[in-house]
């Protein structure tokens, strides 16, 4: 895990909000402004700037409790969050993307849920699509037995889904709350992922360690989505997303479930190559899958470390996986 020279948070506090920034322009300024309007103020706001070249952190007003750490190179979303984790001593860590704008009660509602459900260690927000009054961006991440991942409810009306808190596989790290102790137990984010699916990998390891995750519908953010990476079908998104999906499966799918679902995982990857090739993205999807295969041995070694903290049974993992053959939302 990376280390950060400089300020260390010495005093006890309840929650730190961590924002990893990279060339997010005026989005970061709006995100921080809406954090300043929260009904329950965070004890700290820590912005890790991944060597932005657009001056986005320079627009941030002088707000008490905000610390900005500028890095000399882009170390990725995963490593930057680990850097923040290494200097925080608060009980809770709230992760927030600079293109996610929290409503005033966002943080208060997440912390209220954490108090109500002490056996849960990760809490996800209701993410609405920015600019839309009603469409959902995501209400928790779904992990399919094939290794495919999606945000539940993406681009669906809010009215299609229940408004009660419920268990999810894992929260999208775009806007999520974690118990710091749980993150430390599993070693934080895997920095080899750089970005994309690193929150799924983290969520899977938290699951294996026996921690639960919950969706909190009253904690609302409006999310632009892929604001700095060119969109869902950019070369950047395709490469990291589809390379890392392979690694997450190889590293985390436990025991007999690994072999049981392996044919589905192979089929998923074959279909992905065909699909993106049809979109004219053949070279980038092929490179993603080739690099994924090149990294399998490294992920298999990391897989061997998981039993050190694993508590969940095969039955518990089976229960939380999506097994719908038609890949419905």
CSV table of C-alpha atoms in Angstrom, one decimal:
chain,number,residue,atom,x,y,z
A,1,UNK,CA,0.0,0.0,0.0
A,2,UNK,CA,1.3,3.5,-0.9
A,3,UNK,CA,2.4,5.8,1.8
A,4,UNK,CA,1.8,9.6,2.1
A,5,UNK,CA,4.3,12.0,3.4
A,6,UNK,CA,2.9,15.0,5.2
A,7,UNK,CA,-0.2,15.6,7.2
A,8,UNK,CA,-1.4,12.7,9.4
A,9,UNK,CA,-4.8,13.0,11.0
A,10,UNK,CA,-4.2,12.6,14.7
A,11,UNK,CA,-7.4,13.4,16.3
A,12,UNK,CA,-10.3,10.9,16.6
A,13,UNK,CA,-13.2,11.6,14.2
A,14,UNK,CA,-16.2,9.8,12.8
A,15,UNK,CA,-16.0,10.1,9.0
A,16,UNK,CA,-13.6,11.2,6.3
A,17,UNK,CA,-14.8,11.9,2.8
A,18,UNK,CA,-12.2,10.9,0.2
A,19,UNK,CA,-12.3,12.3,-3.4
A,20,UNK,CA,-9.8,11.0,-6.0
A,21,UNK,CA,-9.5,13.6,-8.7
A,22,UNK,CA,-8.1,13.5,-12.2
A,23,UNK,CA,-8.8,16.4,-14.6
A,24,UNK,CA,-12.4,16.7,-13.5
A,25,UNK,CA,-12.6,20.5,-14.2
A,26,UNK,CA,-15.4,22.4,-12.6
A,27,UNK,CA,-17.1,19.1,-11.5
A,28,UNK,CA,-14.8,18.9,-8.5
A,29,UNK,CA,-15.7,22.4,-7.4
A,30,UNK,CA,-19.4,21.6,-7.5
A,31,UNK,CA,-18.9,18.3,-5.7
A,32,UNK,CA,-17.0,20.0,-2.8
A,33,UNK,CA,-19.5,22.8,-2.7
A,34,UNK,CA,-22.3,20.3,-2.1
A,35,UNK,CA,-20.3,18.5,0.5
A,36,UNK,CA,-20.0,21.8,2.3
A,37,UNK,CA,-23.8,22.0,2.4
A,38,UNK,CA,-24.3,18.6,4.0
A,39,UNK,CA,-26.7,18.4,7.0
A,40,UNK,CA,-24.0,16.4,8.8
A,41,UNK,CA,-20.6,17.7,8.1
A,42,UNK,CA,-17.7,15.3,7.6
A,43,UNK,CA,-14.8,15.6,10.0
A,44,UNK,CA,-12.4,15.7,7.0
A,45,UNK,CA,-12.5,16.0,3.3
A,46,UNK,CA,-9.3,14.6,1.7
A,47,UNK,CA,-8.8,15.2,-2.0
A,48,UNK,CA,-6.1,13.2,-3.7
A,49,UNK,CA,-5.2,14.8,-7.0
A,50,UNK,CA,-3.8,12.3,-9.5
A,51,UNK,CA,-1.4,14.7,-11.3
A,52,UNK,CA,-4.2,16.7,-13.0
A,53,UNK,CA,-3.2,19.1,-15.7
A,54,UNK,CA,-6.4,21.1,-15.9
A,55,UNK,CA,-6.0,23.0,-12.6
A,56,UNK,CA,-9.2,21.5,-11.2
A,57,UNK,CA,-8.0,21.5,-7.6
A,58,UNK,CA,-7.0,25.2,-7.9
A,59,UNK,CA,-10.7,26.1,-8.1
A,60,UNK,CA,-11.5,24.6,-4.7
A,61,UNK,CA,-12.4,27.4,-2.2
A,62,UNK,CA,-10.7,27.5,1.3
A,63,UNK,CA,-13.1,25.4,3.3
A,64,UNK,CA,-12.2,24.3,6.8
A,65,UNK,CA,-11.4,20.6,7.0
A,66,UNK,CA,-10.4,20.2,3.4
A,67,UNK,CA,-6.9,18.8,2.7
A,68,UNK,CA,-5.6,18.6,-0.9
A,69,UNK,CA,-2.7,16.3,-1.7
A,70,UNK,CA,-1.3,16.8,-5.2
A,71,UNK,CA,0.6,13.8,-6.6
A,72,UNK,CA,3.4,14.1,-9.2
A,73,UNK,CA,2.0,11.2,-11.3
A,74,UNK,CA,-1.4,9.5,-11.9
A,75,UNK,CA,-1.2,6.4,-9.7
A,76,UNK,CA,-4.8,5.3,-10.4
A,77,UNK,CA,-8.0,5.3,-8.4
A,78,UNK,CA,-7.2,2.2,-6.4
A,79,UNK,CA,-3.7,3.4,-5.2
A,80,UNK,CA,-5.0,6.9,-4.5
A,81,UNK,CA,-7.7,5.6,-2.2
A,82,UNK,CA,-5.2,3.4,-0.4
A,83,UNK,CA,-3.0,6.5,0.0
A,84,UNK,CA,-5.9,8.3,1.7
A,85,UNK,CA,-6.7,5.2,3.8
A,86,UNK,CA,-3.2,5.1,5.1
A,87,UNK,CA,-3.5,8.5,6.8
A,88,UNK,CA,-7.1,8.3,8.0
A,89,UNK,CA,-8.0,7.3,11.6
A,90,UNK,CA,-11.8,7.9,11.4
A,91,UNK,CA,-14.2,5.1,12.0
A,92,UNK,CA,-15.8,5.5,8.6
A,93,UNK,CA,-14.5,6.4,5.2
A,94,UNK,CA,-16.9,7.8,2.5
A,95,UNK,CA,-15.7,7.6,-1.1
A,96,UNK,CA,-17.1,10.2,-3.5
A,97,UNK,CA,-16.2,10.7,-7.2
A,98,UNK,CA,-15.8,14.3,-8.3
A,99,UNK,CA,-18.6,13.9,-10.8
A,100,UNK,CA,-21.1,12.7,-8.1
A,101,UNK,CA,-23.1,15.5,-6.5
A,102,UNK,CA,-24.5,14.5,-3.1
A,103,UNK,CA,-27.9,15.8,-1.9
A,104,UNK,CA,-27.8,17.6,1.5
A,105,UNK,CA,-28.7,14.5,3.6
A,106,UNK,CA,-26.4,12.1,1.8
A,107,UNK,CA,-23.8,11.6,4.4
A,108,UNK,CA,-26.2,11.8,7.3
A,109,UNK,CA,-28.3,9.0,5.8
A,110,UNK,CA,-25.3,6.8,5.2
A,111,UNK,CA,-24.1,7.2,8.8
A,112,UNK,CA,-27.6,6.7,10.1
A,113,UNK,CA,-27.8,3.4,8.2
A,114,UNK,CA,-24.4,2.4,9.6
A,115,UNK,CA,-25.7,3.0,13.2
A,116,UNK,CA,-28.9,1.1,12.5
A,117,UNK,CA,-27.1,-1.9,10.9
A,118,UNK,CA,-23.9,-2.5,13.0
A,119,UNK,CA,-23.4,-5.9,11.3
A,120,UNK,CA,-23.0,-4.2,7.8
A,121,UNK,CA,-19.6,-2.7,6.8
A,122,UNK,CA,-20.3,-1.2,3.3
A,123,UNK,CA,-23.1,1.1,2.3
A,124,UNK,CA,-24.1,2.2,-1.2
A,125,UNK,CA,-26.0,5.3,-2.3
A,126,UNK,CA,-28.9,5.8,-4.7
A,127,UNK,CA,-27.2,7.1,-7.8
A,128,UNK,CA,-29.4,9.1,-10.1
A,129,UNK,CA,-28.2,10.1,-13.6
A,130,UNK,CA,-27.2,13.8,-13.5
A,131,UNK,CA,-29.6,15.9,-15.6
A,132,UNK,CA,-32.5,13.4,-15.3
A,133,UNK,CA,-35.3,13.8,-12.8
A,134,UNK,CA,-36.1,10.1,-12.5
A,135,UNK,CA,-33.5,7.8,-14.1
A,136,UNK,CA,-31.3,5.6,-12.0
A,137,UNK,CA,-27.6,5.4,-12.5
A,138,UNK,CA,-27.2,2.5,-10.1
A,139,UNK,CA,-28.5,1.2,-6.8
A,140,UNK,CA,-25.7,-1.2,-5.9
A,141,UNK,CA,-23.4,-3.5,-7.9
A,142,UNK,CA,-24.5,-6.9,-9.0
A,143,UNK,CA,-22.0,-9.8,-9.5
A,144,UNK,CA,-23.2,-12.4,-11.9
A,145,UNK,CA,-21.8,-16.0,-11.5
A,146,UNK,CA,-20.2,-15.6,-14.9
A,147,UNK,CA,-18.1,-12.7,-13.6
A,148,UNK,CA,-20.1,-10.0,-15.4
A,149,UNK,CA,-20.8,-6.9,-13.2
A,150,UNK,CA,-23.4,-4.2,-13.6
A,151,UNK,CA,-25.1,-1.5,-11.6
A,152,UNK,CA,-28.6,-2.5,-10.7
A,153,UNK,CA,-31.3,-0.4,-12.2
A,154,UNK,CA,-29.0,1.5,-14.6
A,155,UNK,CA,-31.1,3.9,-16.8
A,156,UNK,CA,-34.4,2.6,-15.3
A,157,UNK,CA,-37.1,4.8,-13.6
A,158,UNK,CA,-36.9,5.1,-9.9
A,159,UNK,CA,-40.5,3.8,-9.7
A,160,UNK,CA,-39.4,0.4,-10.9
A,161,UNK,CA,-37.5,-0.3,-7.6
A,162,UNK,CA,-38.4,-0.6,-4.0
A,163,UNK,CA,-37.4,2.3,-1.6
A,164,UNK,CA,-36.3,0.2,1.3
A,165,UNK,CA,-32.8,-0.6,2.4
A,166,UNK,CA,-31.7,-4.0,1.3
A,167,UNK,CA,-28.6,-6.2,1.0
A,168,UNK,CA,-26.5,-5.8,-2.1
A,169,UNK,CA,-23.4,-7.6,-3.4
A,170,UNK,CA,-21.3,-4.4,-3.0
A,171,UNK,CA,-21.6,-0.7,-3.3
A,172,UNK,CA,-20.3,1.3,-6.3
A,173,UNK,CA,-17.3,3.2,-4.9
A,174,UNK,CA,-18.6,6.3,-6.8
A,175,UNK,CA,-20.5,7.2,-3.6
A,176,UNK,CA,-20.1,4.7,-0.7
A,177,UNK,CA,-19.4,4.5,3.0
A,178,UNK,CA,-17.1,1.9,4.5
A,179,UNK,CA,-16.1,0.9,8.0
A,180,UNK,CA,-12.3,1.6,8.0
A,181,UNK,CA,-11.6,-1.5,10.0
A,182,UNK,CA,-13.2,-3.7,7.3
A,183,UNK,CA,-11.1,-2.1,4.6
A,184,UNK,CA,-7.9,-2.6,6.6
A,185,UNK,CA,-8.8,-6.2,7.2
A,186,UNK,CA,-8.8,-7.0,3.5
A,187,UNK,CA,-5.9,-4.7,2.6
A,188,UNK,CA,-7.8,-2.0,0.9
A,189,UNK,CA,-8.0,-1.7,-2.9
A,190,UNK,CA,-5.8,-3.8,-5.2
A,191,UNK,CA,-3.5,-1.3,-6.9
A,192,UNK,CA,-2.8,-3.5,-9.9
A,193,UNK,CA,-6.4,-2.8,-11.1
A,194,UNK,CA,-5.5,1.0,-11.5
A,195,UNK,CA,-9.2,1.8,-12.0
A,196,UNK,CA,-12.5,0.1,-13.0
A,197,UNK,CA,-13.8,-3.0,-11.2
A,198,UNK,CA,-11.5,-2.3,-8.3
A,199,UNK,CA,-14.5,-1.6,-6.1
A,200,UNK,CA,-16.0,-5.0,-7.2
A,201,UNK,CA,-12.8,-6.7,-6.3
A,202,UNK,CA,-12.8,-5.0,-2.9
A,203,UNK,CA,-16.5,-5.8,-2.4
A,204,UNK,CA,-15.9,-9.5,-3.2
A,205,UNK,CA,-13.0,-9.6,-0.7
A,206,UNK,CA,-15.1,-8.0,1.9
A,207,UNK,CA,-17.8,-10.6,1.2
A,208,UNK,CA,-15.2,-13.4,1.6
A,209,UNK,CA,-14.1,-11.9,4.9
A,210,UNK,CA,-17.7,-12.1,6.2
A,211,UNK,CA,-18.7,-8.4,5.8
A,212,UNK,CA,-22.1,-7.4,4.4
A,213,UNK,CA,-23.1,-4.6,2.1
A,214,UNK,CA,-26.4,-2.6,2.0
A,215,UNK,CA,-28.1,-0.2,-0.3
A,216,UNK,CA,-29.4,3.1,1.4
A,217,UNK,CA,-32.1,4.6,-0.8
A,218,UNK,CA,-32.3,7.8,1.2
A,219,UNK,CA,-28.6,8.6,0.5
A,220,UNK,CA,-28.8,10.2,-2.9
A,221,UNK,CA,-26.2,11.5,-5.4
A,222,UNK,CA,-26.5,12.7,-8.9
A,223,UNK,CA,-23.8,11.1,-11.1
A,224,UNK,CA,-22.4,12.3,-14.4
A,225,UNK,CA,-20.5,9.0,-15.0
A,226,UNK,CA,-17.2,8.4,-16.8
A,227,UNK,CA,-16.7,12.2,-16.9
A,228,UNK,CA,-13.0,12.0,-17.3
A,229,UNK,CA,-12.4,8.7,-19.0
A,230,UNK,CA,-14.3,9.2,-22.3
A,231,UNK,CA,-17.5,7.3,-21.6
A,232,UNK,CA,-18.5,3.7,-21.1
A,233,UNK,CA,-17.2,2.6,-24.6
A,234,UNK,CA,-14.0,4.6,-24.6
A,235,UNK,CA,-10.7,2.6,-25.1
A,236,UNK,CA,-9.7,3.5,-21.6
A,237,UNK,CA,-13.0,2.1,-20.1
A,238,UNK,CA,-13.0,-1.0,-22.2
A,239,UNK,CA,-9.4,-1.9,-21.5
A,240,UNK,CA,-9.4,-1.5,-17.7
A,241,UNK,CA,-13.0,-2.7,-17.2
A,242,UNK,CA,-12.6,-5.9,-19.2
A,243,UNK,CA,-9.1,-6.8,-18.1
A,244,UNK,CA,-10.1,-6.3,-14.5
A,245,UNK,CA,-13.3,-8.4,-14.7
A,246,UNK,CA,-11.1,-11.4,-15.5
A,247,UNK,CA,-8.8,-10.7,-12.6
A,248,UNK,CA,-11.7,-10.3,-10.2
A,249,UNK,CA,-13.1,-13.7,-11.1
A,250,UNK,CA,-9.8,-15.5,-10.9
A,251,UNK,CA,-8.8,-13.9,-7.7
A,252,UNK,CA,-12.0,-14.1,-5.7
A,253,UNK,CA,-14.5,-16.8,-6.9
A,254,UNK,CA,-14.1,-19.4,-4.2
A,255,UNK,CA,-13.5,-23.1,-4.3
A,256,UNK,CA,-15.9,-25.3,-6.3
A,257,UNK,CA,-17.8,-22.2,-7.6
A,258,UNK,CA,-14.7,-21.2,-9.5
A,259,UNK,CA,-14.7,-24.5,-11.5
A,260,UNK,CA,-18.5,-24.6,-11.7
A,261,UNK,CA,-18.9,-21.2,-13.3
A,262,UNK,CA,-15.6,-21.2,-15.3
A,263,UNK,CA,-17.3,-22.2,-18.6
A,264,UNK,CA,-19.7,-19.3,-18.2
A,265,UNK,CA,-16.8,-17.0,-17.5
A,266,UNK,CA,-15.0,-18.1,-20.6
A,267,UNK,CA,-18.2,-17.7,-22.7
A,268,UNK,CA,-18.6,-14.2,-21.3
A,269,UNK,CA,-15.2,-13.2,-22.4
A,270,UNK,CA,-15.6,-14.7,-25.9
A,271,UNK,CA,-18.9,-12.8,-26.3
A,272,UNK,CA,-17.3,-9.6,-25.1
A,273,UNK,CA,-14.6,-9.9,-27.7
A,274,UNK,CA,-17.2,-10.5,-30.4
A,275,UNK,CA,-19.4,-7.7,-29.2
A,276,UNK,CA,-16.7,-5.0,-29.0
A,277,UNK,CA,-15.1,-6.1,-32.2
A,278,UNK,CA,-18.5,-5.5,-33.9
A,279,UNK,CA,-18.3,-1.9,-32.5
A,280,UNK,CA,-14.9,-1.4,-34.1
A,281,UNK,CA,-13.1,-1.9,-30.8
A,282,UNK,CA,-11.4,-5.2,-31.7
A,283,UNK,CA,-7.9,-4.2,-30.9
A,284,UNK,CA,-8.5,-2.7,-27.5
A,285,UNK,CA,-10.7,-5.6,-26.3
A,286,UNK,CA,-8.2,-8.1,-27.6
A,287,UNK,CA,-5.4,-6.3,-25.7
A,288,UNK,CA,-7.5,-6.2,-22.5
A,289,UNK,CA,-8.1,-9.9,-22.6
A,290,UNK,CA,-4.5,-10.8,-23.5
A,291,UNK,CA,-3.2,-8.6,-20.7
A,292,UNK,CA,-5.8,-10.2,-18.4
A,293,UNK,CA,-4.4,-13.7,-19.2
A,294,UNK,CA,-0.9,-12.4,-18.7
A,295,UNK,CA,-1.8,-11.4,-15.2
A,296,UNK,CA,-3.7,-14.5,-14.2
A,297,UNK,CA,-0.7,-16.1,-12.4
A,298,UNK,CA,-0.2,-13.0,-10.3
A,299,UNK,CA,-3.9,-12.9,-9.4
A,300,UNK,CA,-3.8,-16.6,-8.5
A,301,UNK,CA,-1.0,-15.9,-6.1
A,302,UNK,CA,-3.1,-13.2,-4.5
A,303,UNK,CA,-6.0,-15.7,-4.3
A,304,UNK,CA,-3.8,-17.7,-1.9
A,305,UNK,CA,-3.7,-14.8,0.5
A,306,UNK,CA,-7.5,-14.6,0.9
A,307,UNK,CA,-7.9,-17.6,3.3
A,308,UNK,CA,-6.0,-15.5,6.0
A,309,UNK,CA,-9.1,-13.5,6.5
A,310,UNK,CA,-11.9,-15.5,4.8
A,311,UNK,CA,-14.9,-16.3,7.0
A,312,UNK,CA,-17.7,-16.7,4.4
A,313,UNK,CA,-18.8,-20.1,3.4
A,314,UNK,CA,-19.4,-21.3,-0.1
A,315,UNK,CA,-23.1,-21.3,0.7
A,316,UNK,CA,-23.0,-17.6,1.7
A,317,UNK,CA,-21.2,-16.6,-1.6
A,318,UNK,CA,-23.6,-18.7,-3.6
A,319,UNK,CA,-26.5,-16.8,-2.0
A,320,UNK,CA,-25.3,-13.4,-2.9
A,321,UNK,CA,-24.3,-14.1,-6.5
A,322,UNK,CA,-26.7,-13.4,-9.3
A,323,UNK,CA,-27.5,-16.6,-11.2
A,324,UNK,CA,-30.0,-15.4,-13.7
A,325,UNK,CA,-29.2,-17.0,-17.0
A,326,UNK,CA,-30.8,-14.1,-18.9
A,327,UNK,CA,-28.8,-11.4,-17.2
A,328,UNK,CA,-31.8,-9.3,-16.2
A,329,UNK,CA,-31.4,-6.1,-14.2
